[in-house]
Amino acid sequence: MQTQHRIIFGNSQQMSELENGSVQLMVTSPPYPMIAMWDELFAKTDPKIADLFKKLGVDGCEETVRQIYDAMHENLAKVWAETYRVLVDGGIACINIGDATRSINGKFQLYPNHSRITEVCEKIGFTTLPYILWKKPTTKPMYKGKGAFLGSGFLPPNAYVTLDCEFILLFRKGRLRKFPPKDASRYESVFTKKERDEWFSQIWSFKGTRQTVTDLERRTAAYPEEIAHRLIRMFSVKGELVLDPFLGSGTTTKIAIQNQRNSIGYETDPNLLPVITRKTQKNTKEAIVEIIKRQKN
Ligand SMILES: C[S@@+](CC[C@H](N)C(=O)[O-])C[C@H]1O[C@@H](n2cnc3c(N)ncnc32)[C@H](O)[C@@H]1O
């Protein structure tokens, strides 16, 4: 089976290339609100966020931080709403997201991105499904919001629980999908009992699976291929269309190619073109990969 893959350099807040109800699955990991490495990107794409960061520089006020957090989620919400539009009835949206911690004026606080995204998606109309916790291998415990426990980290009560899990939030648009009896593509996409038992349990720790990524991938915060692999196999059928509205280094496209799904990915950063090309080009015998640069973002 030859599959088709489109990589669109443009903003996924508007996915005009996609018709209503034309995508079976969305798999993605957005920039994480309140994680410092994404501040600049949010400020660049949204003048309101840029202004709020300027304001924070002057007033250093907690209320301004709250406004920044809200504005970052409003920014992402446009993509979740657009995803809802393009998904078929019964289509699934999988969002890999981490919560964030941050100290502002010496006050340490959690920003629970996963719960905010869940609320936003429910308002859009999605049905929330049980989520997955991806247990990450590293990260040392924290003391007073600093990277690692210091000596007094053994004494109560001022240490914090480490954020060593990320969420894979799962949502469905509308009702369960229906298939004709004995649908061939569906049967060809079957998973094994071992896969089912492992993939449909709530904690994923990828024991024995490579979780490391290259330096460049780390800079784009690429997720492990195993995440995309499992989600694509769990929630789509061979030959269907998988969307990633925050494509980054192209992991979702690469894994869609490997699993005989079609795909479409959106990315705003043109500097990622060589990384995406490298990740996806090896597979062109089975897949046609088209790179599209929008005239206007
Ligand atoms: C966390 S990274 C995705 C990493 C990806 N899962 C991978 O494995 O490489 C998020 C990406 O979304 C891109 N991005 C942010 N806002 C966007 C938008 N509105 N439309 C398209 N891409 C966007 C960023 O440039 C960044 O590369």
PDB file of C-alpha atoms in Angstrom, residues 45-222:
ATOM      1  CA  THR A  45       2.997  33.851  17.465  1.00  0.00           C
ATOM      2  CA  ASP A  46       0.697  35.883  19.714  1.00  0.00           C
ATOM      3  CA  PRO A  47       1.178  39.663  20.235  1.00  0.00           C
ATOM      4  CA  LYS A  48      -1.078  39.514  23.318  1.00  0.00           C
ATOM      5  CA  ILE A  49       1.368  37.093  24.995  1.00  0.00           C
ATOM      6  CA  ALA A  50       4.354  39.239  23.942  1.00  0.00           C
ATOM      7  CA  ASP A  51       2.701  42.286  25.572  1.00  0.00           C
ATOM      8  CA  LEU A  52       1.953  40.335  28.748  1.00  0.00           C
ATOM      9  CA  PHE A  53       5.618  39.268  29.040  1.00  0.00           C
ATOM     10  CA  LYS A  54       6.612  42.950  28.672  1.00  0.00           C
ATOM     11  CA  LYS A  55       4.095  43.857  31.370  1.00  0.00           C
ATOM     12  CA  LEU A  56       5.502  41.117  33.625  1.00  0.00           C
ATOM     13  CA  GLY A  57       8.972  42.617  33.194  1.00  0.00           C
ATOM     14  CA  VAL A  58       7.620  45.864  34.662  1.00  0.00           C
ATOM     15  CA  ASP A  59       5.106  44.751  37.319  1.00  0.00           C
ATOM     16  CA  GLY A  60       6.474  41.256  38.218  1.00  0.00           C
ATOM     17  CA  CYS A  61       2.929  40.567  39.290  1.00  0.00           C
ATOM     18  CA  GLU A  62       1.388  37.115  39.906  1.00  0.00           C
ATOM     19  CA  GLU A  63      -1.823  38.207  38.212  1.00  0.00           C
ATOM     20  CA  THR A  64       0.150  38.903  35.012  1.00  0.00           C
ATOM     21  CA  VAL A  65       1.604  35.390  35.153  1.00  0.00           C
ATOM     22  CA  ARG A  66      -1.927  34.011  35.425  1.00  0.00           C
ATOM     23  CA  GLN A  67      -2.903  36.070  32.353  1.00  0.00           C
ATOM     24  CA  ILE A  68       0.080  34.646  30.433  1.00  0.00           C
ATOM     25  CA  TYR A  69      -0.969  31.106  31.368  1.00  0.00           C
ATOM     26  CA  ASP A  70      -4.554  31.815  30.227  1.00  0.00           C
ATOM     27  CA  ALA A  71      -3.399  33.409  26.973  1.00  0.00           C
ATOM     28  CA  MET A  72      -1.107  30.480  26.127  1.00  0.00           C
ATOM     29  CA  HIS A  73      -4.021  28.076  26.520  1.00  0.00           C
ATOM     30  CA  GLU A  74      -6.313  30.348  24.472  1.00  0.00           C
ATOM     31  CA  ASN A  75      -3.669  30.154  21.767  1.00  0.00           C
ATOM     32  CA  LEU A  76      -3.615  26.326  21.821  1.00  0.00           C
ATOM     33  CA  ALA A  77      -7.418  26.166  22.072  1.00  0.00           C
ATOM     34  CA  LYS A  78      -7.702  27.488  18.512  1.00  0.00           C
ATOM     35  CA  VAL A  79      -5.886  24.365  17.314  1.00  0.00           C
ATOM     36  CA  TRP A  80      -8.052  22.042  19.429  1.00  0.00           C
ATOM     37  CA  ALA A  81     -11.188  23.652  17.956  1.00  0.00           C
ATOM     38  CA  GLU A  82      -9.834  23.320  14.429  1.00  0.00           C
ATOM     39  CA  THR A  83      -8.967  19.668  15.150  1.00  0.00           C
ATOM     40  CA  TYR A  84     -12.556  19.081  16.237  1.00  0.00           C
ATOM     41  CA  ARG A  85     -13.763  20.488  12.925  1.00  0.00           C
ATOM     42  CA  VAL A  86     -11.559  18.250  10.769  1.00  0.00           C
ATOM     43  CA  LEU A  87     -12.030  14.987  12.710  1.00  0.00           C
ATOM     44  CA  VAL A  88     -14.605  12.457  11.521  1.00  0.00           C
ATOM     45  CA  ASP A  89     -17.429  11.517  13.845  1.00  0.00           C
ATOM     46  CA  GLY A  90     -15.839   9.059  16.290  1.00  0.00           C
ATOM     47  CA  GLY A  91     -12.311  10.342  15.509  1.00  0.00           C
ATOM     48  CA  ILE A  92      -9.808  10.398  18.367  1.00  0.00           C
ATOM     49  CA  ALA A  93      -7.496  13.214  19.497  1.00  0.00           C
ATOM     50  CA  CYS A  94      -4.355  12.261  21.474  1.00  0.00           C
ATOM     51  CA  ILE A  95      -2.478  15.115  23.151  1.00  0.00           C
ATOM     52  CA  ASN A  96       0.868  14.546  24.871  1.00  0.00           C
ATOM     53  CA  ILE A  97       1.311  17.319  27.447  1.00  0.00           C
ATOM     54  CA  GLY A  98       3.340  17.896  30.609  1.00  0.00           C
ATOM     55  CA  ASP A  99       2.381  20.085  33.531  1.00  0.00           C
ATOM     56  CA  ALA A 100       4.776  22.914  34.373  1.00  0.00           C
ATOM     57  CA  THR A 101       6.285  24.284  37.561  1.00  0.00           C
ATOM     58  CA  ARG A 102       7.654  27.759  37.844  1.00  0.00           C
ATOM     59  CA  SER A 103       8.914  30.115  40.560  1.00  0.00           C
ATOM     60  CA  ILE A 104       7.730  33.700  40.219  1.00  0.00           C
ATOM     61  CA  ASN A 105       9.059  36.171  42.772  1.00  0.00           C
ATOM     62  CA  GLY A 106      10.251  33.254  44.875  1.00  0.00           C
ATOM     63  CA  LYS A 107       6.840  31.569  44.839  1.00  0.00           C
ATOM     64  CA  PHE A 108       6.881  28.051  43.427  1.00  0.00           C
ATOM     65  CA  GLN A 109       3.720  26.815  41.727  1.00  0.00           C
ATOM     66  CA  LEU A 110       2.296  24.080  39.513  1.00  0.00           C
ATOM     67  CA  TYR A 111       0.589  24.968  36.235  1.00  0.00           C
ATOM     68  CA  PRO A 112      -1.610  21.934  35.492  1.00  0.00           C
ATOM     69  CA  ASN A 113      -1.672  22.083  31.703  1.00  0.00           C
ATOM     70  CA  HIS A 114      -3.375  18.691  31.439  1.00  0.00           C
ATOM     71  CA  SER A 115      -6.452  19.783  33.363  1.00  0.00           C
ATOM     72  CA  ARG A 116      -6.752  23.095  31.495  1.00  0.00           C
ATOM     73  CA  ILE A 117      -6.594  21.312  28.107  1.00  0.00           C
ATOM     74  CA  THR A 118      -9.203  18.799  29.291  1.00  0.00           C
ATOM     75  CA  GLU A 119     -11.572  21.618  30.287  1.00  0.00           C
ATOM     76  CA  VAL A 120     -11.018  23.445  27.006  1.00  0.00           C
ATOM     77  CA  CYS A 121     -11.576  20.306  24.893  1.00  0.00           C
ATOM     78  CA  GLU A 122     -14.772  19.468  26.765  1.00  0.00           C
ATOM     79  CA  LYS A 123     -16.073  22.988  26.084  1.00  0.00           C
ATOM     80  CA  ILE A 124     -15.292  22.517  22.387  1.00  0.00           C
ATOM     81  CA  GLY A 125     -17.450  19.372  22.410  1.00  0.00           C
ATOM     82  CA  PHE A 126     -14.976  16.510  22.796  1.00  0.00           C
ATOM     83  CA  THR A 127     -15.742  13.543  25.049  1.00  0.00           C
ATOM     84  CA  THR A 128     -12.932  12.917  27.532  1.00  0.00           C
ATOM     85  CA  LEU A 129     -11.625   9.341  27.628  1.00  0.00           C
ATOM     86  CA  PRO A 130      -9.323   7.732  30.238  1.00  0.00           C
ATOM     87  CA  TYR A 131      -5.804   9.119  29.806  1.00  0.00           C
ATOM     88  CA  ILE A 132      -2.324   7.590  29.831  1.00  0.00           C
ATOM     89  CA  LEU A 133       0.572   8.592  32.072  1.00  0.00           C
ATOM     90  CA  TRP A 134       3.951   8.392  30.401  1.00  0.00           C
ATOM     91  CA  LYS A 135       6.502   7.760  33.142  1.00  0.00           C
ATOM     92  CA  LYS A 136       9.692   9.467  32.069  1.00  0.00           C
ATOM     93  CA  PRO A 137      12.985   7.842  32.950  1.00  0.00           C
ATOM     94  CA  THR A 138      15.015  10.727  34.391  1.00  0.00           C
ATOM     95  CA  THR A 139      14.332  13.892  36.434  1.00  0.00           C
ATOM     96  CA  LYS A 140      15.629  14.195  39.956  1.00  0.00           C
ATOM     97  CA  PRO A 141      13.351  15.131  42.884  1.00  0.00           C
ATOM     98  CA  MET A 142      13.076  18.827  43.690  1.00  0.00           C
ATOM     99  CA  TYR A 143      13.785  20.906  46.743  1.00  0.00           C
ATOM    100  CA  LYS A 144      12.186  24.353  46.916  1.00  0.00           C
ATOM    101  CA  GLY A 145      11.610  24.224  43.188  1.00  0.00           C
ATOM    102  CA  LYS A 146      15.304  23.768  42.365  1.00  0.00           C
ATOM    103  CA  GLY A 147      16.553  20.935  40.160  1.00  0.00           C
ATOM    104  CA  ALA A 148      17.610  18.392  42.762  1.00  0.00           C
ATOM    105  CA  PHE A 149      17.298  17.538  46.451  1.00  0.00           C
ATOM    106  CA  LEU A 150      19.950  19.245  48.525  1.00  0.00           C
ATOM    107  CA  GLY A 151      21.042  18.001  51.950  1.00  0.00           C
ATOM    108  CA  SER A 152      17.937  19.283  53.729  1.00  0.00           C
ATOM    109  CA  GLY A 153      15.780  17.603  51.088  1.00  0.00           C
ATOM    110  CA  PHE A 154      15.569  14.716  53.569  1.00  0.00           C
ATOM    111  CA  LEU A 155      13.763  16.902  56.110  1.00  0.00           C
ATOM    112  CA  PRO A 156      10.041  17.617  55.969  1.00  0.00           C
ATOM    113  CA  PRO A 157       8.100  19.619  54.879  1.00  0.00           C
ATOM    114  CA  ASN A 158       9.604  21.780  52.093  1.00  0.00           C
ATOM    115  CA  ALA A 159      10.361  19.354  49.265  1.00  0.00           C
ATOM    116  CA  TYR A 160       8.147  18.924  46.216  1.00  0.00           C
ATOM    117  CA  VAL A 161       7.003  15.830  44.393  1.00  0.00           C
ATOM    118  CA  THR A 162       8.888  15.460  41.102  1.00  0.00           C
ATOM    119  CA  LEU A 163       7.040  15.850  37.828  1.00  0.00           C
ATOM    120  CA  ASP A 164       8.225  12.589  36.345  1.00  0.00           C
ATOM    121  CA  CYS A 165       5.117  11.795  34.315  1.00  0.00           C
ATOM    122  CA  GLU A 166       3.599  13.411  31.267  1.00  0.00           C
ATOM    123  CA  PHE A 167       0.015  12.974  30.166  1.00  0.00           C
ATOM    124  CA  ILE A 168      -1.362  11.519  26.985  1.00  0.00           C
ATOM    125  CA  LEU A 169      -4.861  12.946  26.972  1.00  0.00           C
ATOM    126  CA  LEU A 170      -7.431  11.119  24.875  1.00  0.00           C
ATOM    127  CA  PHE A 171     -10.616  12.650  23.483  1.00  0.00           C
ATOM    128  CA  ARG A 172     -13.277  11.516  21.040  1.00  0.00           C
ATOM    129  CA  LYS A 173     -15.453  13.561  18.737  1.00  0.00           C
ATOM    130  CA  GLY A 174     -19.023  12.294  18.809  1.00  0.00           C
ATOM    131  CA  ARG A 175     -19.968   8.643  18.948  1.00  0.00           C
ATOM    132  CA  LEU A 176     -18.007   5.418  18.471  1.00  0.00           C
ATOM    133  CA  ARG A 177     -16.945   4.813  14.887  1.00  0.00           C
ATOM    134  CA  LYS A 178     -18.854   2.186  12.940  1.00  0.00           C
ATOM    135  CA  PHE A 179     -17.362  -0.262  10.421  1.00  0.00           C
ATOM    136  CA  PRO A 180     -18.979  -2.736   8.040  1.00  0.00           C
ATOM    137  CA  PRO A 181     -18.794  -6.332   9.356  1.00  0.00           C
ATOM    138  CA  LYS A 182     -15.422  -8.014   8.621  1.00  0.00           C
ATOM    139  CA  ASP A 183     -13.932  -4.740   7.330  1.00  0.00           C
ATOM    140  CA  ALA A 184     -10.638  -5.880   5.747  1.00  0.00           C
ATOM    141  CA  SER A 185      -8.454  -2.866   6.639  1.00  0.00           C
ATOM    142  CA  ARG A 186      -9.635  -3.017  10.221  1.00  0.00           C
ATOM    143  CA  TYR A 187      -8.751  -6.695  10.502  1.00  0.00           C
ATOM    144  CA  GLU A 188      -5.354  -6.037   8.888  1.00  0.00           C
ATOM    145  CA  SER A 189      -4.696  -3.444  11.608  1.00  0.00           C
ATOM    146  CA  VAL A 190      -5.263  -5.853  14.477  1.00  0.00           C
ATOM    147  CA  PHE A 191      -2.958  -5.704  17.526  1.00  0.00           C
ATOM    148  CA  THR A 192      -1.711  -8.711  19.497  1.00  0.00           C
ATOM    149  CA  LYS A 193      -2.910  -9.638  22.977  1.00  0.00           C
ATOM    150  CA  LYS A 194       0.477  -8.589  24.395  1.00  0.00           C
ATOM    151  CA  GLU A 195       0.227  -5.219  22.651  1.00  0.00           C
ATOM    152  CA  ARG A 196      -3.349  -4.723  23.803  1.00  0.00           C
ATOM    153  CA  ASP A 197      -2.526  -5.554  27.445  1.00  0.00           C
ATOM    154  CA  GLU A 198       0.458  -3.218  27.469  1.00  0.00           C
ATOM    155  CA  TRP A 199      -0.886  -0.328  25.385  1.00  0.00           C
ATOM    156  CA  PHE A 200      -4.309  -0.092  26.983  1.00  0.00           C
ATOM    157  CA  SER A 201      -2.950   0.110  30.527  1.00  0.00           C
ATOM    158  CA  GLN A 202      -2.694   3.526  32.128  1.00  0.00           C
ATOM    159  CA  ILE A 203       1.038   3.807  32.809  1.00  0.00           C
ATOM    160  CA  TRP A 204       3.572   3.621  30.020  1.00  0.00           C
ATOM    161  CA  SER A 205       7.199   3.395  31.043  1.00  0.00           C
ATOM    162  CA  PHE A 206       8.677   1.805  27.911  1.00  0.00           C
ATOM    163  CA  LYS A 207      10.823  -0.641  29.817  1.00  0.00           C
ATOM    164  CA  GLY A 208      13.350  -2.039  27.378  1.00  0.00           C
ATOM    165  CA  THR A 209      12.418   0.520  24.707  1.00  0.00           C
ATOM    166  CA  ARG A 210      14.803   3.267  23.641  1.00  0.00           C
ATOM    167  CA  GLN A 211      13.520   6.576  25.080  1.00  0.00           C
ATOM    168  CA  THR A 212      16.474   8.756  24.186  1.00  0.00           C
ATOM    169  CA  VAL A 213      16.478  11.268  21.340  1.00  0.00           C
ATOM    170  CA  THR A 214      19.208  13.124  19.450  1.00  0.00           C
ATOM    171  CA  ASP A 215      20.316  16.638  20.457  1.00  0.00           C
ATOM    172  CA  LEU A 216      18.374  18.264  17.675  1.00  0.00           C
ATOM    173  CA  GLU A 217      15.264  16.313  18.571  1.00  0.00           C
ATOM    174  CA  ARG A 218      15.696  17.383  22.190  1.00  0.00           C
ATOM    175  CA  ARG A 219      15.654  21.018  21.047  1.00  0.00           C
ATOM    176  CA  THR A 220      12.351  20.400  19.274  1.00  0.00           C
ATOM    177  CA  ALA A 221      11.150  18.385  22.302  1.00  0.00           C
ATOM    178  CA  ALA A 222      10.474  15.362  20.099  1.00  0.00           C
TER     179      ALA A 222
END
